[in-house]
Amino acid sequence: MHGAMAPPVIPDSAKPTLVVANFNVHAGIDGWGRPFDVVAACRAIDADVLVLEETWTPHEGVGLAQQVAHAAGYRVVERVLAAGRRAGPHPNADHRWMRPLDWRGSSHAIYLDSERPLGRRVVRTERFQAAEQGQWGIAVLSRLPVAREEVVELGRLPRDRSQRAALLVEVDVAGRPLTVVGTHMSHLSYGSPVQFLQLNRLLDGRVGDGPAVLAGDMNLWGPPVTAFFRRWRRALRQRTWPAWRPHSQVDHILVRGPVDVRSAEVLPMSGSDHRPVRVRLSLDA
């Protein structure tokens, strides 16, 4: 009786590859409200699939994700999570990214008030009144063909000022399907474990055993993230926040299924309080 033939070994050079990156753009401004060039930052990242958090779309004008897509040849899948206001440059701004540990309403750069009202002391400030109105959310941008897209709703935690959701986008990598999921999770102090468990359960039902990538600002460190997403593997382990002197990794890219990590890196500070992260992946047989 003859034994079963072993599957052919595919050399690494023949495996389809792509670059996936994640960047929380902080609505395109620093903590004082000073704008930075989000389009240039995303061009420099140069990913095939780019996941963005804290995107901003003014009530009048083109949103940041659409600007990046137009300039760099991406298709955009986007989800609004909250509405609010984006402040202009603070008159007392200095060389720092923001005034340290100052969360007074008069110092805010981003105000989210559509899901949970702000206090009177904040809304009466001149800074709030003069701020630009718009929408805040997440986006997945792809240069690869998109076969399917889906929004996975996670609802809102009582203390959160934003809805939460994940964007599921299936892309074609040289004829192979890959599921990319982008998200921006709530803070641990708001009760985010509830939504982590919810998302893990929902993704198990949608992703299956195929190759998949999960990227986003998780507002949580690596070990608990992998505890919540047990079938996923961390693609990189480096500090990402705060951008000017990182001491923690809250921006993650995870993989599951037949996906190999060829390289992984945290990129230099690009204007946000988060540093971009980028990985080169290959799809196994």
Short mmCIF file of C-alpha atoms in Angstrom, two decimals:
data_model
loop_
_atom_site.label_atom_id
_atom_site.label_comp_id
_atom_site.label_asym_id
_atom_site.label_seq_id
_atom_site.Cartn_x
_atom_site.Cartn_y
_atom_site.Cartn_z
CA MET A 1 0.00 0.00 0.00
CA HIS A 2 1.48 3.31 -1.04
CA GLY A 3 1.55 6.26 1.39
CA ALA A 4 -0.15 9.56 0.57
CA MET A 5 1.93 11.99 -1.40
CA ALA A 6 3.26 14.97 0.53
CA PRO A 7 1.97 18.36 -0.65
CA PRO A 8 4.47 20.31 -2.76
CA VAL A 9 6.67 22.77 -0.89
CA ILE A 10 6.10 26.31 -2.13
CA PRO A 11 9.18 28.54 -1.83
CA ASP A 12 8.71 31.80 0.06
CA SER A 13 9.48 33.79 -3.08
CA ALA A 14 6.42 32.28 -4.79
CA LYS A 15 3.95 33.03 -2.01
CA PRO A 16 1.65 36.04 -2.53
CA THR A 17 2.66 38.93 -0.28
CA LEU A 18 1.19 42.25 0.83
CA VAL A 19 1.84 45.09 3.26
CA VAL A 20 -0.77 45.90 5.92
CA ALA A 21 -0.51 48.96 8.17
CA ASN A 22 -2.46 50.65 10.94
CA PHE A 23 -2.48 54.33 11.93
CA ASN A 24 -4.60 56.27 14.42
CA VAL A 25 -4.55 59.72 12.82
CA HIS A 26 -6.15 61.69 15.72
CA ALA A 27 -8.44 63.57 13.30
CA GLY A 28 -5.39 65.04 11.55
CA ILE A 29 -4.39 67.36 14.42
CA ASP A 30 -2.15 67.32 17.47
CA GLY A 31 -3.31 67.85 21.05
CA TRP A 32 -3.31 71.63 20.58
CA GLY A 33 -5.41 71.43 17.41
CA ARG A 34 -2.54 72.08 15.00
CA PRO A 35 -3.02 70.14 11.72
CA PHE A 36 -0.46 67.78 10.24
CA ASP A 37 -0.25 66.31 6.74
CA VAL A 38 -2.18 63.04 6.99
CA VAL A 39 -1.93 62.40 3.24
CA ALA A 40 1.87 62.67 3.29
CA ALA A 41 2.07 60.44 6.38
CA CYS A 42 -0.07 57.76 4.73
CA ARG A 43 1.89 57.99 1.48
CA ALA A 44 5.05 57.33 3.48
CA ILE A 45 3.48 54.26 5.09
CA ASP A 46 2.86 52.91 1.55
CA ALA A 47 0.69 49.92 2.48
CA ASP A 48 -1.46 47.74 0.23
CA VAL A 49 -4.14 47.79 2.93
CA LEU A 50 -4.23 50.64 5.44
CA VAL A 51 -6.46 50.72 8.53
CA LEU A 52 -7.15 54.17 10.01
CA GLU A 53 -8.70 55.18 13.30
CA GLU A 54 -10.00 58.60 14.37
CA THR A 55 -10.64 59.68 10.80
CA TRP A 56 -12.37 63.04 10.42
CA THR A 57 -14.94 64.24 7.89
CA PRO A 58 -16.08 67.88 8.20
CA HIS A 59 -19.70 68.74 7.54
CA GLU A 60 -18.48 70.75 4.58
CA GLY A 61 -15.50 69.32 2.73
CA VAL A 62 -13.70 66.06 1.98
CA GLY A 63 -12.81 63.68 4.80
CA LEU A 64 -9.27 62.57 5.64
CA ALA A 65 -9.77 58.96 4.47
CA GLN A 66 -11.15 60.15 1.13
CA GLN A 67 -8.23 62.56 0.74
CA VAL A 68 -5.73 59.75 1.30
CA ALA A 69 -7.60 57.45 -1.07
CA HIS A 70 -7.68 60.05 -3.84
CA ALA A 71 -3.98 60.87 -3.46
CA ALA A 72 -2.65 57.33 -3.09
CA GLY A 73 -5.02 55.16 -5.14
CA TYR A 74 -7.08 53.42 -2.48
CA ARG A 75 -10.67 52.23 -2.28
CA VAL A 76 -12.29 53.31 1.01
CA VAL A 77 -14.58 51.41 3.36
CA GLU A 78 -15.61 53.75 6.19
CA ARG A 79 -17.81 53.80 9.29
CA VAL A 80 -18.80 56.87 11.32
CA LEU A 81 -18.63 56.18 15.07
CA ALA A 82 -19.48 59.60 16.52
CA ALA A 83 -20.09 63.22 15.62
CA GLY A 84 -18.57 66.24 17.27
CA ARG A 85 -16.16 69.11 16.75
CA ARG A 86 -12.49 69.53 15.86
CA ALA A 87 -10.80 72.56 17.34
CA GLY A 88 -8.30 74.81 15.62
CA PRO A 89 -4.79 75.61 16.91
CA HIS A 90 -4.69 76.65 20.56
CA PRO A 91 -3.32 80.19 21.06
CA ASN A 92 -0.93 79.01 23.80
CA ALA A 93 0.49 76.04 21.88
CA ASP A 94 4.17 75.28 22.42
CA HIS A 95 6.67 72.70 21.11
CA ARG A 96 5.00 69.80 22.90
CA TRP A 97 2.32 67.61 21.29
CA MET A 98 -0.15 68.70 23.99
CA ARG A 99 -0.19 70.35 27.39
CA PRO A 100 0.69 67.43 29.71
CA LEU A 101 -2.21 65.91 31.64
CA ASP A 102 -4.51 68.83 30.91
CA TRP A 103 -8.02 67.62 30.04
CA ARG A 104 -9.88 70.85 30.70
CA GLY A 105 -12.57 71.73 28.17
CA SER A 106 -10.75 74.88 27.20
CA SER A 107 -7.77 72.75 26.10
CA HIS A 108 -9.53 70.05 24.09
CA ALA A 109 -8.73 69.44 20.44
CA ILE A 110 -11.50 66.89 19.70
CA TYR A 111 -14.99 67.03 21.22
CA LEU A 112 -17.35 64.06 20.74
CA ASP A 113 -20.89 64.80 21.86
CA SER A 114 -23.32 62.90 19.60
CA GLU A 115 -23.49 59.79 21.79
CA ARG A 116 -23.08 61.35 25.23
CA PRO A 117 -23.57 65.08 25.90
CA LEU A 118 -20.68 67.21 27.09
CA GLY A 119 -21.06 69.36 30.20
CA ARG A 120 -22.16 72.98 30.10
CA ARG A 121 -18.73 74.15 31.24
CA VAL A 122 -17.26 72.70 28.04
CA VAL A 123 -19.91 73.69 25.49
CA ARG A 124 -19.91 77.30 26.66
CA THR A 125 -16.19 77.75 26.02
CA GLU A 126 -15.06 79.88 23.10
CA ARG A 127 -12.88 77.01 21.90
CA PHE A 128 -15.83 74.64 21.61
CA GLN A 129 -18.05 77.22 19.95
CA ALA A 130 -15.42 78.00 17.30
CA ALA A 131 -14.55 74.34 16.57
CA GLU A 132 -15.35 72.73 13.22
CA GLN A 133 -18.29 70.31 13.19
CA GLY A 134 -17.89 66.89 11.62
CA GLN A 135 -17.77 63.11 12.02
CA TRP A 136 -15.19 60.82 13.62
CA GLY A 137 -14.69 57.18 12.69
CA ILE A 138 -12.65 54.33 11.24
CA ALA A 139 -11.70 53.30 7.71
CA VAL A 140 -10.06 50.49 5.78
CA LEU A 141 -8.27 51.58 2.58
CA SER A 142 -7.23 49.01 -0.02
CA ARG A 143 -5.22 49.11 -3.23
CA LEU A 144 -6.11 45.44 -3.75
CA PRO A 145 -9.44 44.35 -5.29
CA VAL A 146 -12.21 44.24 -2.67
CA ALA A 147 -14.57 41.26 -2.97
CA ARG A 148 -16.71 41.89 0.11
CA GLU A 149 -17.22 44.40 2.89
CA GLU A 150 -19.22 44.22 6.10
CA VAL A 151 -19.73 46.35 9.21
CA VAL A 152 -19.68 44.40 12.49
CA GLU A 153 -21.56 46.52 15.03
CA LEU A 154 -20.43 46.45 18.67
CA GLY A 155 -22.73 49.12 20.15
CA ARG A 156 -21.71 51.64 22.79
CA LEU A 157 -20.61 51.23 26.39
CA PRO A 158 -22.37 53.59 28.85
CA ARG A 159 -19.28 55.68 29.65
CA ASP A 160 -18.01 55.84 26.06
CA ARG A 161 -18.55 58.87 23.82
CA SER A 162 -18.47 56.74 20.68
CA GLN A 163 -20.15 53.79 19.07
CA ARG A 164 -17.77 50.92 18.35
CA ALA A 165 -17.62 48.69 15.29
CA ALA A 166 -15.27 46.64 13.13
CA LEU A 167 -14.93 46.84 9.36
CA LEU A 168 -14.51 43.46 7.65
CA VAL A 169 -13.06 43.70 4.15
CA GLU A 170 -12.17 40.71 1.96
CA VAL A 171 -9.38 41.52 -0.49
CA ASP A 172 -7.85 39.56 -3.36
CA VAL A 173 -4.11 38.87 -2.99
CA ALA A 174 -2.90 37.45 -6.31
CA GLY A 175 -6.01 35.31 -6.57
CA ARG A 176 -6.12 34.37 -2.87
CA PRO A 177 -8.82 35.77 -0.53
CA LEU A 178 -7.69 37.53 2.65
CA THR A 179 -10.00 38.98 5.29
CA VAL A 180 -8.82 42.25 6.83
CA VAL A 181 -10.63 43.57 9.91
CA GLY A 182 -10.11 47.13 11.15
CA THR A 183 -11.37 48.41 14.49
CA HIS A 184 -10.95 50.97 17.28
CA MET A 185 -11.83 49.50 20.66
CA SER A 186 -13.07 51.35 23.71
CA HIS A 187 -10.97 51.97 26.83
CA LEU A 188 -10.46 49.31 29.48
CA SER A 189 -11.88 51.64 32.15
CA TYR A 190 -15.16 51.83 30.18
CA GLY A 191 -15.63 48.06 30.24
CA SER A 192 -14.10 47.14 26.87
CA PRO A 193 -13.64 43.42 27.74
CA VAL A 194 -17.35 43.00 27.00
CA GLN A 195 -16.82 44.21 23.44
CA PHE A 196 -13.55 42.28 22.99
CA LEU A 197 -15.35 39.03 23.80
CA GLN A 198 -18.24 40.03 21.54
CA LEU A 199 -15.93 40.83 18.62
CA ASN A 200 -13.93 37.63 19.06
CA ARG A 201 -17.12 35.57 18.93
CA LEU A 202 -18.45 37.40 15.88
CA LEU A 203 -15.16 37.11 13.99
CA ASP A 204 -14.91 33.37 14.69
CA GLY A 205 -18.20 32.98 12.85
CA ARG A 206 -17.22 35.21 9.92
CA VAL A 207 -13.52 34.47 9.34
CA GLY A 208 -13.37 30.69 9.82
CA ASP A 209 -10.04 29.01 9.09
CA GLY A 210 -9.02 31.23 6.18
CA PRO A 211 -6.17 33.78 6.26
CA ALA A 212 -7.12 36.94 8.16
CA VAL A 213 -5.64 40.12 9.63
CA LEU A 214 -7.05 42.14 12.55
CA ALA A 215 -5.67 45.66 12.98
CA GLY A 216 -6.54 48.65 15.10
CA ASP A 217 -6.04 50.85 18.09
CA MET A 218 -7.11 48.41 20.81
CA ASN A 219 -6.58 50.81 23.74
CA LEU A 220 -5.03 47.78 25.44
CA TRP A 221 -1.65 46.07 25.79
CA GLY A 222 -0.60 42.96 23.90
CA PRO A 223 -1.02 40.14 26.46
CA PRO A 224 -4.68 40.86 27.28
CA VAL A 225 -5.41 41.43 23.58
CA THR A 226 -4.16 37.93 22.74
CA ALA A 227 -6.07 36.56 25.73
CA PHE A 228 -9.29 37.91 24.20
CA PHE A 229 -8.42 36.87 20.63
CA ARG A 230 -7.13 33.36 21.31
CA ARG A 231 -7.00 32.18 17.70
CA TRP A 232 -4.99 35.22 16.60
CA ARG A 233 -1.22 35.83 16.73
CA ARG A 234 0.51 39.16 17.27
CA ALA A 235 2.39 40.22 14.14
CA LEU A 236 4.56 42.76 15.98
CA ARG A 237 5.55 43.59 19.55
CA GLN A 238 6.87 47.11 19.84
CA ARG A 239 5.86 50.28 21.68
CA THR A 240 3.55 52.67 19.80
CA TRP A 241 2.12 55.20 22.29
CA PRO A 242 2.57 58.05 23.06
CA ALA A 243 4.33 58.80 19.81
CA TRP A 244 6.89 61.26 21.22
CA ARG A 245 8.13 58.77 23.87
CA PRO A 246 6.41 55.39 23.49
CA HIS A 247 6.08 53.27 26.60
CA SER A 248 3.15 50.99 25.59
CA GLN A 249 1.81 49.11 22.60
CA VAL A 250 -1.88 49.81 22.05
CA ASP A 251 -1.80 49.69 18.22
CA HIS A 252 -1.85 46.10 17.05
CA ILE A 253 -1.83 43.91 13.98
CA LEU A 254 -2.83 40.28 14.53
CA VAL A 255 -3.03 37.38 12.07
CA ARG A 256 -4.69 33.99 11.96
CA GLY A 257 -4.82 31.06 9.58
CA PRO A 258 -2.19 30.45 6.88
CA VAL A 259 -0.47 33.84 7.16
CA ASP A 260 3.27 34.31 7.71
CA VAL A 261 4.83 37.51 9.06
CA ARG A 262 7.83 38.42 6.91
CA SER A 263 8.69 41.70 8.66
CA ALA A 264 7.15 44.10 11.19
CA GLU A 265 7.99 47.63 12.29
CA VAL A 266 6.80 50.71 14.13
CA LEU A 267 7.28 53.80 11.99
CA PRO A 268 8.45 57.25 13.16
CA MET A 269 6.11 59.80 14.70
CA SER A 270 3.93 61.33 11.98
CA GLY A 271 1.88 64.02 13.73
CA SER A 272 -0.53 61.87 15.75
CA ASP A 273 -0.11 60.70 19.35
CA HIS A 274 0.08 57.14 17.93
CA ARG A 275 2.88 55.80 15.78
CA PRO A 276 1.96 53.88 12.61
CA VAL A 277 2.64 50.14 12.52
CA ARG A 278 3.38 48.16 9.36
CA VAL A 279 3.86 44.47 8.55
CA ARG A 280 4.75 42.52 5.42
CA LEU A 281 2.77 39.29 5.19
CA SER A 282 2.72 36.26 2.92
CA LEU A 283 -0.13 33.81 2.42
CA ASP A 284 0.81 30.19 2.94
CA ALA A 285 -0.59 27.27 0.98
#
